[in-house]
Structures are given as structure tokens and as C-alpha cells.
Amino acid sequence: MPVYEYKGQGINITDNDSEYKGYFDAASEHKLVVKKCQDCGMLRGEPGPGCPWCTSLKWEWQEVSGKGTIYSYQIVAHSIIPGFRDWVPYAIVLVELDEQSGDPTPDDGLRITANLLNDNMEPEAEENVAIGKRVEVAFLDTDDGLSLPQFKLSNEAPKGEVWRYPV
Amino acid sequence: MTGKLKDKYCIVGVGETEFSKNSGRSTRALATEAVRNAMNDAGLNPDQIDGMLSYHGGDSTTSTSVMYDLGMRLNFYMDCSGGGSSTEALIGIAVGAIEAGMCETVAIFRAMNGYSQVRIGGTGAKASTLVSGPDIMKRSYGLISAVQSFAFTFTRHMMEYGVTGEDLAHIKVAHSNHASNNPKAIMKNRVTIDDVLNSRWIVKPVAHLLDCCVETDNSTCIIVTSAERAKDMKQQPAYIMAVQGRGTKPGGEYHYQKGPISTVAGHYIGPRLFDLAGVTHDDIDVTGCYDAFTYTTLLQFEDYGFCKKGEGKDYVRSGAINLGGRRPNNTSGGHLCEGYTHGMNMVIENVRQLRGQVDDYCPEWQEGKHSHDYSEGKCRQVPDVNITMNMGWAMPAVGSALIMRR
């Protein structure tokens, strides 16, 4: 794959990147995927080479719904990447996907990091960012041909307590 | 069970360079000065140091340079990749290297032009490199700096336990008061709760500017040897009762896939440390708790058990961590005020506390004479320090810890 220019950074997704290339290949078709173990069937949120549940090295990409809940968040007020300065303040969210939530223990979940964007694919207003709000995947297609999985607020009712720090 | 190496090794020399924002020299020059200062502090000649350890993030010099610059020959050295929490880990590795017979006395150094050359988070000299591997999943989303990488843990902890920015500000205020009595500190001014809360946001809701440490040019050095050899040396040794190095949470780098993300590594390694040292929290007189950000300090107090989970906010507001309090923390001003050293300065400070020779503004500090007047520009020596503890932090999932006695 080429080196993509995105917000002043050279994003280098190499052909031998056995962790992340498939994630972005799927994103280019507007699909969100995670790795699934071909032995025990468990999904994993970080697409590493081994299964954290059974150590199997056999995996395949599995498309997921792209629906989830904000598990934690941050609002970057001071960007140290120059290309992100016109986005400030922007939210980075840790989204817990609906698949395999709380399985096999209540603390486990498939958690994906991305920005929270609005319908114009610009940063969501910070007062709308809160733990517990429901989100769905959206794909940001750059001029360079890179597709980045991102999230937008959905119309679904929140899951559990909605919390944001009042600043 | 109490550790079999308890009290058998010790720190016999400490030293550093000036803390500045523009050293105007190489990390090799800084490291050479810091190692030389620690050597002189210990009263050792170059031929009495035969081991060297350092850590770096591609931003430092090598042991094989510093040994040349000070005329040494080494029986053992390693230059390790690492950042925060490496200090305590390398102290443990030094003990292991000596115990294995690889060498007798080890100088551990860290050198960095952390402000003028390579900034934390890969800006400055490293900014133009291509983004690949795991960094793609962070930098493509504008996530690069240390506080950004910790923020999901901090925010979630705020929700679960009701922590406020004002709670966190108490940590900065305490450390700034301590720094005002430290001639070496890069930020000596005492600040107020309002100063912290009114400083500009870096990452909401977890860090204002004054919740963040001060990136610094500096080098630091700690010399470790056996208690047996230390008998003939110049300084009162700081005995290593127990050490834990770079213990992790489940999930390691990807701990946020496992949870609970508001718990940090100290929860897992703390009990091992106290068990090896054979002491309890009540025995600890002074703490050095890593303050890259105010929040790292608060979380570690909880997870190492100095208070219950969720009561870190009450602990830091209680006055316990202030000079004059029950268990002062980061009496040098720490990373928030003295300077950012990746943990070395907090161990150095505790060694000096144990000796009773903290370098404050008391005219006769070198003789161990202190006023214990903690008002601005005066003393920062805690009276009768018997046991200290350091809590090093790399990230929520990785930490190190050390208990020393005099």
C-alpha cells in the first residue's frame, strides 16, 4: 500500500503489516472488522497475531456491526500534531463494541479508539461527548485514498449512566 | 515472605546536572557530568565502578561513551530502551548483575535533552518520521502524547470515583511548595489551586497545563553496590529493602481491552513489594510517587494501598503528602516542578532524605543540620526518615517500585 498523507503525517501501512493492514483494507470497503480466532471463536479488539484466550495463531477478519457505547473519552485542547490544530478541541473516544461486551468477564470488551465526529465528518461538539452514549461507525475517506474508521453519535438510547465531566 | 536480598544492596552515590530548558550540550556531556558527580558523592574512583546501566528512548548517549569519558573499564553494561519506571527496574537489575557475579558496583544513568532536543511524545527532533505499526491506530486519530495515551484511564477513573480537577490541583500545590525549597528546581514558584484550575487545558477533563510535568534537559545518576562494599564508603548507605521492576497489568500495552482501566500496575506489584520488604504502609515515612501528571500520583497512591481505591482524592487533600504531613511526597518538587527525569530524581531525593542531607536552603544542610521550617525558601528535610518508597510509572499498565531504609 502507498504512504498516505493525512493531516501532515505519512501513514505507512506496509504489505507485511499483519496486524493493521487488513483493518484498513476492510475500512476502504466501509466495513469495520476485528480478528476472530479460528480455534476458540473469540474476537479480539486489538488485532494481534495470537489469541489472548487460547494462544492460537489462526485468525480471520470478522465484520462487526460498528455499533457500540462510549467507554471513555478525552477532549484534546492542545494538539501537538500540527495537522490536527484546526480540529481543536477534538474528541478521542474509546468505544466498546456491542459484540462480546462483558465476555468472558465483566471487564472485558472489544474497545476501539477513534475520533467522535459529526455528520459533516468534523469533530463533534465537546458538550455532546459523554461516557455511555451510543455510537456507530462512520468512515472518513481522505483525498489520498485512506479510509479511517471513525464514530458518530447514534439515535439509540444510551446504555447505562451517561456521564461527562462538566467542563 | 521477606526477600532473601533484603538490605544486602544499597545506593551509595547520587548525582545530577543542572535542570534546564536549554543545556546547550550533548547528552553525552550531561551523562558524563552526572556520573562524575555521583562518583564523587560516593567517594569512588573510576576504577571502582565496573558496571553501568542506562535507559533511553532513542534520545541519549551510550555507556561505552561515558566509560571512556571518565576513564573506566566495565565488566558489565546495558543500555536499555525505556522511560518512566525504568529507574527502580534498573536498580533491581543492578542488584541482580552484582549477585550474578558480573560486576561489583553499578552506575545507573539517564540523560536527555528533554526540552531542547527530543520532546516527550515524539515531537521535536522525531516529528517527521513515517507513522507505521501500532502508531497508525493512535496518530491517525490525533493521539500521540503521554497524557493523551493515559487519558482514557484518567477520565474513566473520574467517573467511577468522582475525582475533580480541584482534587488533582492539591498534588501540584504540594509539589510546588516543596520545590520552592529546592535550589535545583526548574519551577520554584509556589502555585495555588486556582493557578492550576485557571491554567489552559491540555486534555479535558484530566489535565490543565499545570497538571503536567516540566520537560527538562538533564542527566541523573545512581550508584548501586553491595552492603558489604558500602561499609568502607563515604556516605551513609540507603539500603534496598525490596524492589519491583516494570510489572504489568493484564493486557500490557492493550490493557484497555481487559479492564478495569481505572486500575494501574501498582495494584498487582504492590503486595509483592511490601511482602519482600517485610514492612507495611505505616512504616513508610516519605514517598516518591511518579508525577508525570497529577493523576499518575493519585492513581498510584490508591493502587499501592496508601488509601482505599477511590479515596486518592481524599488522601491528597488531607495534607498527608505535604512537608510537615504524615507522609510527604516528592519533597524535591518531583517531575511537576523540579524537572522531568523519568523517575531518577525521585529516588535521588529519597536517598538524600534517608541521609538527612537534603540540599535545601538551610546553610548547613551538608552537615545534616536542618531547620524543618517548611515556609518558602527554607527547609525540605523531613525529620528522622527511616524508610522511603518510590512508585515509578511508565503507563497505566506498567510500573516499578522500591523501598529503601537508612
PDB file of C-alpha atoms in Angstrom, chain B residues 35-229:
ATOM      1  CA  VAL B  35      28.028  10.052  36.615  1.00  0.00           C
ATOM      2  CA  ARG B  36      31.082  12.002  37.761  1.00  0.00           C
ATOM      3  CA  ASN B  37      29.001  13.865  40.366  1.00  0.00           C
ATOM      4  CA  ALA B  38      27.554  10.604  41.707  1.00  0.00           C
ATOM      5  CA  MET B  39      31.025   9.036  41.758  1.00  0.00           C
ATOM      6  CA  ASN B  40      32.357  11.964  43.752  1.00  0.00           C
ATOM      7  CA  ASP B  41      29.335  11.830  46.039  1.00  0.00           C
ATOM      8  CA  ALA B  42      30.155   8.173  46.739  1.00  0.00           C
ATOM      9  CA  GLY B  43      33.847   8.921  47.092  1.00  0.00           C
ATOM     10  CA  LEU B  44      34.717   6.423  44.366  1.00  0.00           C
ATOM     11  CA  ASN B  45      37.421   6.463  41.704  1.00  0.00           C
ATOM     12  CA  PRO B  46      36.697   5.454  38.093  1.00  0.00           C
ATOM     13  CA  ASP B  47      38.386   2.080  38.616  1.00  0.00           C
ATOM     14  CA  GLN B  48      35.942   1.307  41.450  1.00  0.00           C
ATOM     15  CA  ILE B  49      32.923   1.366  39.096  1.00  0.00           C
ATOM     16  CA  ASP B  50      32.788  -1.683  36.830  1.00  0.00           C
ATOM     17  CA  GLY B  51      29.127  -1.802  35.856  1.00  0.00           C
ATOM     18  CA  MET B  52      26.895   0.655  34.023  1.00  0.00           C
ATOM     19  CA  LEU B  53      23.190   0.722  33.157  1.00  0.00           C
ATOM     20  CA  SER B  54      21.258   3.371  31.306  1.00  0.00           C
ATOM     21  CA  TYR B  55      17.863   3.750  29.701  1.00  0.00           C
ATOM     22  CA  HIS B  56      16.728   5.825  26.794  1.00  0.00           C
ATOM     23  CA  GLY B  57      14.082   6.370  24.172  1.00  0.00           C
ATOM     24  CA  GLY B  58      16.473   6.907  21.295  1.00  0.00           C
ATOM     25  CA  ASP B  59      17.385  10.217  22.900  1.00  0.00           C
ATOM     26  CA  SER B  60      20.544   9.551  24.908  1.00  0.00           C
ATOM     27  CA  THR B  61      24.192   8.545  24.820  1.00  0.00           C
ATOM     28  CA  THR B  62      25.794   5.154  25.498  1.00  0.00           C
ATOM     29  CA  SER B  63      27.556   3.584  28.451  1.00  0.00           C
ATOM     30  CA  THR B  64      30.535   2.813  26.212  1.00  0.00           C
ATOM     31  CA  SER B  65      30.965   6.551  25.611  1.00  0.00           C
ATOM     32  CA  VAL B  66      30.592   7.642  29.224  1.00  0.00           C
ATOM     33  CA  MET B  67      33.059   4.996  30.435  1.00  0.00           C
ATOM     34  CA  TYR B  68      35.642   6.378  28.000  1.00  0.00           C
ATOM     35  CA  ASP B  69      34.955   9.934  29.103  1.00  0.00           C
ATOM     36  CA  LEU B  70      35.639   9.005  32.725  1.00  0.00           C
ATOM     37  CA  GLY B  71      38.460   6.532  32.114  1.00  0.00           C
ATOM     38  CA  MET B  72      36.618   3.396  33.232  1.00  0.00           C
ATOM     39  CA  ARG B  73      36.690  -0.232  32.110  1.00  0.00           C
ATOM     40  CA  LEU B  74      33.475  -2.148  32.649  1.00  0.00           C
ATOM     41  CA  ASN B  75      32.721  -5.766  33.482  1.00  0.00           C
ATOM     42  CA  PHE B  76      29.029  -5.269  32.707  1.00  0.00           C
ATOM     43  CA  TYR B  77      26.834  -2.741  30.961  1.00  0.00           C
ATOM     44  CA  MET B  78      23.447  -2.476  29.260  1.00  0.00           C
ATOM     45  CA  ASP B  79      21.803   0.497  27.572  1.00  0.00           C
ATOM     46  CA  CYS B  80      18.129  -0.369  27.829  1.00  0.00           C
ATOM     47  CA  SER B  81      15.142   1.010  25.977  1.00  0.00           C
ATOM     48  CA  GLY B  82      12.778   2.539  28.476  1.00  0.00           C
ATOM     49  CA  GLY B  83      11.146   5.547  30.019  1.00  0.00           C
ATOM     50  CA  GLY B  84       9.272   6.076  33.249  1.00  0.00           C
ATOM     51  CA  SER B  85       9.562   3.284  35.832  1.00  0.00           C
ATOM     52  CA  SER B  86      12.956   2.196  34.453  1.00  0.00           C
ATOM     53  CA  THR B  87      14.776   3.731  37.435  1.00  0.00           C
ATOM     54  CA  GLU B  88      13.583   1.221  40.028  1.00  0.00           C
ATOM     55  CA  ALA B  89      13.733  -1.629  37.499  1.00  0.00           C
ATOM     56  CA  LEU B  90      17.386  -0.921  36.699  1.00  0.00           C
ATOM     57  CA  ILE B  91      18.232  -0.715  40.401  1.00  0.00           C
ATOM     58  CA  GLY B  92      16.860  -4.249  40.657  1.00  0.00           C
ATOM     59  CA  ILE B  93      18.807  -5.333  37.568  1.00  0.00           C
ATOM     60  CA  ALA B  94      21.998  -3.827  39.053  1.00  0.00           C
ATOM     61  CA  VAL B  95      21.458  -5.918  42.194  1.00  0.00           C
ATOM     62  CA  GLY B  96      20.963  -8.976  40.006  1.00  0.00           C
ATOM     63  CA  ALA B  97      24.073  -8.300  37.944  1.00  0.00           C
ATOM     64  CA  ILE B  98      26.208  -7.966  41.080  1.00  0.00           C
ATOM     65  CA  GLU B  99      24.590 -11.013  42.665  1.00  0.00           C
ATOM     66  CA  ALA B 100      25.359 -12.994  39.488  1.00  0.00           C
ATOM     67  CA  GLY B 101      28.993 -12.041  39.783  1.00  0.00           C
ATOM     68  CA  MET B 102      29.033  -9.987  36.597  1.00  0.00           C
ATOM     69  CA  CYS B 103      30.357  -6.865  38.346  1.00  0.00           C
ATOM     70  CA  GLU B 104      30.714  -5.190  41.763  1.00  0.00           C
ATOM     71  CA  THR B 105      29.466  -1.608  41.552  1.00  0.00           C
ATOM     72  CA  VAL B 106      26.992  -0.210  39.012  1.00  0.00           C
ATOM     73  CA  ALA B 107      26.399   3.374  37.909  1.00  0.00           C
ATOM     74  CA  ILE B 108      22.859   3.847  36.517  1.00  0.00           C
ATOM     75  CA  PHE B 109      22.311   6.957  34.428  1.00  0.00           C
ATOM     76  CA  ARG B 110      19.617   8.687  32.381  1.00  0.00           C
ATOM     77  CA  ALA B 111      20.494  11.621  30.133  1.00  0.00           C
ATOM     78  CA  MET B 112      18.168  13.632  27.930  1.00  0.00           C
ATOM     79  CA  ASN B 113      17.768  16.997  26.326  1.00  0.00           C
ATOM     80  CA  GLY B 114      14.107  16.527  27.081  1.00  0.00           C
ATOM     81  CA  TYR B 115      13.127  20.083  26.267  1.00  0.00           C
ATOM     82  CA  SER B 116      15.626  21.378  23.718  1.00  0.00           C
ATOM     83  CA  GLN B 117      16.024  18.257  21.576  1.00  0.00           C
ATOM     84  CA  VAL B 118      13.627  15.289  21.877  1.00  0.00           C
ATOM     85  CA  ARG B 119      10.289  16.138  23.448  1.00  0.00           C
ATOM     86  CA  ILE B 120       8.094  13.512  25.077  1.00  0.00           C
ATOM     87  CA  GLY B 121       5.535  12.162  22.625  1.00  0.00           C
ATOM     88  CA  GLY B 122       7.867  12.194  19.665  1.00  0.00           C
ATOM     89  CA  THR B 123       7.674  15.835  18.712  1.00  0.00           C
ATOM     90  CA  GLY B 124      10.785  17.942  18.223  1.00  0.00           C
ATOM     91  CA  ALA B 125      13.596  16.018  16.557  1.00  0.00           C
ATOM     92  CA  LYS B 126      11.450  12.920  15.926  1.00  0.00           C
ATOM     93  CA  ALA B 127       8.404  14.598  14.387  1.00  0.00           C
ATOM     94  CA  SER B 128       8.998  13.856  10.708  1.00  0.00           C
ATOM     95  CA  THR B 129       9.160  10.047  10.813  1.00  0.00           C
ATOM     96  CA  LEU B 130       6.570   7.946   8.972  1.00  0.00           C
ATOM     97  CA  VAL B 131       3.740   6.533  11.082  1.00  0.00           C
ATOM     98  CA  SER B 132       3.554   2.732  10.985  1.00  0.00           C
ATOM     99  CA  GLY B 133       2.528  -0.295  13.076  1.00  0.00           C
ATOM    100  CA  PRO B 134       0.593   0.372  16.298  1.00  0.00           C
ATOM    101  CA  ASP B 135       1.231   4.119  15.971  1.00  0.00           C
ATOM    102  CA  ILE B 136      -1.162   4.170  12.993  1.00  0.00           C
ATOM    103  CA  MET B 137      -4.030   3.423  15.362  1.00  0.00           C
ATOM    104  CA  LYS B 138      -3.059   6.390  17.571  1.00  0.00           C
ATOM    105  CA  ARG B 139      -1.588   9.153  15.440  1.00  0.00           C
ATOM    106  CA  SER B 140      -4.249   8.862  12.737  1.00  0.00           C
ATOM    107  CA  TYR B 141      -6.665   9.932  15.462  1.00  0.00           C
ATOM    108  CA  GLY B 142      -4.509  12.736  16.831  1.00  0.00           C
ATOM    109  CA  LEU B 143      -3.375  10.646  19.797  1.00  0.00           C
ATOM    110  CA  ILE B 144       0.340  10.972  20.404  1.00  0.00           C
ATOM    111  CA  SER B 145       1.375  12.420  23.758  1.00  0.00           C
ATOM    112  CA  ALA B 146       1.754  10.693  27.098  1.00  0.00           C
ATOM    113  CA  VAL B 147      -1.232  12.365  28.729  1.00  0.00           C
ATOM    114  CA  GLN B 148      -3.395  11.544  25.718  1.00  0.00           C
ATOM    115  CA  SER B 149      -2.382   7.897  25.938  1.00  0.00           C
ATOM    116  CA  PHE B 150      -3.266   7.814  29.668  1.00  0.00           C
ATOM    117  CA  ALA B 151      -6.428   9.928  29.445  1.00  0.00           C
ATOM    118  CA  PHE B 152      -8.943   7.109  28.903  1.00  0.00           C
ATOM    119  CA  THR B 153      -7.849   5.657  32.236  1.00  0.00           C
ATOM    120  CA  PHE B 154      -7.995   9.035  33.977  1.00  0.00           C
ATOM    121  CA  THR B 155     -11.429  10.040  32.611  1.00  0.00           C
ATOM    122  CA  ARG B 156     -12.962   6.698  33.466  1.00  0.00           C
ATOM    123  CA  HIS B 157     -11.497   6.933  36.976  1.00  0.00           C
ATOM    124  CA  MET B 158     -13.044  10.408  37.361  1.00  0.00           C
ATOM    125  CA  MET B 159     -16.442   8.977  36.502  1.00  0.00           C
ATOM    126  CA  GLU B 160     -16.146   5.941  38.765  1.00  0.00           C
ATOM    127  CA  TYR B 161     -14.840   7.780  41.830  1.00  0.00           C
ATOM    128  CA  GLY B 162     -15.942  11.409  41.455  1.00  0.00           C
ATOM    129  CA  VAL B 163     -12.488  12.950  41.196  1.00  0.00           C
ATOM    130  CA  THR B 164     -12.377  16.676  40.333  1.00  0.00           C
ATOM    131  CA  GLY B 165      -9.764  18.980  38.868  1.00  0.00           C
ATOM    132  CA  GLU B 166      -9.548  20.632  42.267  1.00  0.00           C
ATOM    133  CA  ASP B 167      -8.601  17.303  43.870  1.00  0.00           C
ATOM    134  CA  LEU B 168      -5.760  16.929  41.373  1.00  0.00           C
ATOM    135  CA  ALA B 169      -4.598  20.505  41.876  1.00  0.00           C
ATOM    136  CA  HIS B 170      -3.760  19.701  45.505  1.00  0.00           C
ATOM    137  CA  ILE B 171      -0.943  17.484  44.240  1.00  0.00           C
ATOM    138  CA  LYS B 172       0.595  20.263  42.148  1.00  0.00           C
ATOM    139  CA  VAL B 173       0.253  22.736  45.005  1.00  0.00           C
ATOM    140  CA  ALA B 174       2.052  20.380  47.425  1.00  0.00           C
ATOM    141  CA  HIS B 175       4.862  19.644  45.000  1.00  0.00           C
ATOM    142  CA  SER B 176       5.297  23.324  44.137  1.00  0.00           C
ATOM    143  CA  ASN B 177       5.598  24.173  47.830  1.00  0.00           C
ATOM    144  CA  HIS B 178       8.320  21.540  48.107  1.00  0.00           C
ATOM    145  CA  ALA B 179      10.119  22.852  45.013  1.00  0.00           C
ATOM    146  CA  SER B 180      10.233  26.338  46.495  1.00  0.00           C
ATOM    147  CA  ASN B 181      12.767  24.917  48.943  1.00  0.00           C
ATOM    148  CA  ASN B 182      14.852  23.220  46.264  1.00  0.00           C
ATOM    149  CA  PRO B 183      17.583  25.351  44.655  1.00  0.00           C
ATOM    150  CA  LYS B 184      17.783  22.873  41.745  1.00  0.00           C
ATOM    151  CA  ALA B 185      14.082  23.016  40.828  1.00  0.00           C
ATOM    152  CA  ILE B 186      13.229  24.398  37.407  1.00  0.00           C
ATOM    153  CA  MET B 187       9.872  25.764  38.680  1.00  0.00           C
ATOM    154  CA  LYS B 188      10.374  27.164  42.171  1.00  0.00           C
ATOM    155  CA  ASN B 189       7.244  29.297  42.344  1.00  0.00           C
ATOM    156  CA  ARG B 190       4.510  28.223  44.727  1.00  0.00           C
ATOM    157  CA  VAL B 191       1.174  27.883  42.971  1.00  0.00           C
ATOM    158  CA  THR B 192      -2.415  27.885  44.231  1.00  0.00           C
ATOM    159  CA  ILE B 193      -5.398  25.676  43.445  1.00  0.00           C
ATOM    160  CA  ASP B 194      -6.778  28.499  41.283  1.00  0.00           C
ATOM    161  CA  ASP B 195      -3.496  28.806  39.382  1.00  0.00           C
ATOM    162  CA  VAL B 196      -3.834  25.157  38.379  1.00  0.00           C
ATOM    163  CA  LEU B 197      -7.541  25.361  37.532  1.00  0.00           C
ATOM    164  CA  ASN B 198      -7.061  28.584  35.565  1.00  0.00           C
ATOM    165  CA  SER B 199      -4.121  27.313  33.538  1.00  0.00           C
ATOM    166  CA  ARG B 200      -5.062  26.366  29.986  1.00  0.00           C
ATOM    167  CA  TRP B 201      -6.444  22.959  29.161  1.00  0.00           C
ATOM    168  CA  ILE B 202      -4.162  20.358  27.604  1.00  0.00           C
ATOM    169  CA  VAL B 203      -6.577  17.399  27.642  1.00  0.00           C
ATOM    170  CA  LYS B 204     -10.092  17.756  29.079  1.00  0.00           C
ATOM    171  CA  PRO B 205     -11.150  16.727  31.643  1.00  0.00           C
ATOM    172  CA  VAL B 206      -7.916  15.298  33.041  1.00  0.00           C
ATOM    173  CA  ALA B 207      -5.061  17.780  32.660  1.00  0.00           C
ATOM    174  CA  HIS B 208      -4.584  21.513  32.723  1.00  0.00           C
ATOM    175  CA  LEU B 209      -1.133  22.810  31.821  1.00  0.00           C
ATOM    176  CA  LEU B 210      -0.092  22.862  35.491  1.00  0.00           C
ATOM    177  CA  ASP B 211      -1.168  19.226  35.932  1.00  0.00           C
ATOM    178  CA  CYS B 212       1.667  18.306  33.542  1.00  0.00           C
ATOM    179  CA  CYS B 213       5.348  17.875  34.371  1.00  0.00           C
ATOM    180  CA  VAL B 214       8.081  20.156  33.087  1.00  0.00           C
ATOM    181  CA  GLU B 215      10.095  18.704  30.219  1.00  0.00           C
ATOM    182  CA  THR B 216      13.731  19.235  31.089  1.00  0.00           C
ATOM    183  CA  ASP B 217      17.310  18.889  29.849  1.00  0.00           C
ATOM    184  CA  ASN B 218      19.245  16.936  32.475  1.00  0.00           C
ATOM    185  CA  SER B 219      21.186  13.876  33.438  1.00  0.00           C
ATOM    186  CA  THR B 220      20.977  11.910  36.678  1.00  0.00           C
ATOM    187  CA  CYS B 221      22.963   9.041  38.196  1.00  0.00           C
ATOM    188  CA  ILE B 222      22.532   6.476  40.991  1.00  0.00           C
ATOM    189  CA  ILE B 223      25.328   4.123  42.120  1.00  0.00           C
ATOM    190  CA  VAL B 224      24.453   0.658  43.482  1.00  0.00           C
ATOM    191  CA  THR B 225      26.767  -1.754  45.274  1.00  0.00           C
ATOM    192  CA  SER B 226      26.667  -4.439  47.951  1.00  0.00           C
ATOM    193  CA  ALA B 227      26.151  -3.558  51.616  1.00  0.00           C
ATOM    194  CA  GLU B 228      29.442  -5.319  52.276  1.00  0.00           C
ATOM    195  CA  ARG B 229      31.392  -2.982  49.978  1.00  0.00           C
TER     196      ARG B 229
END
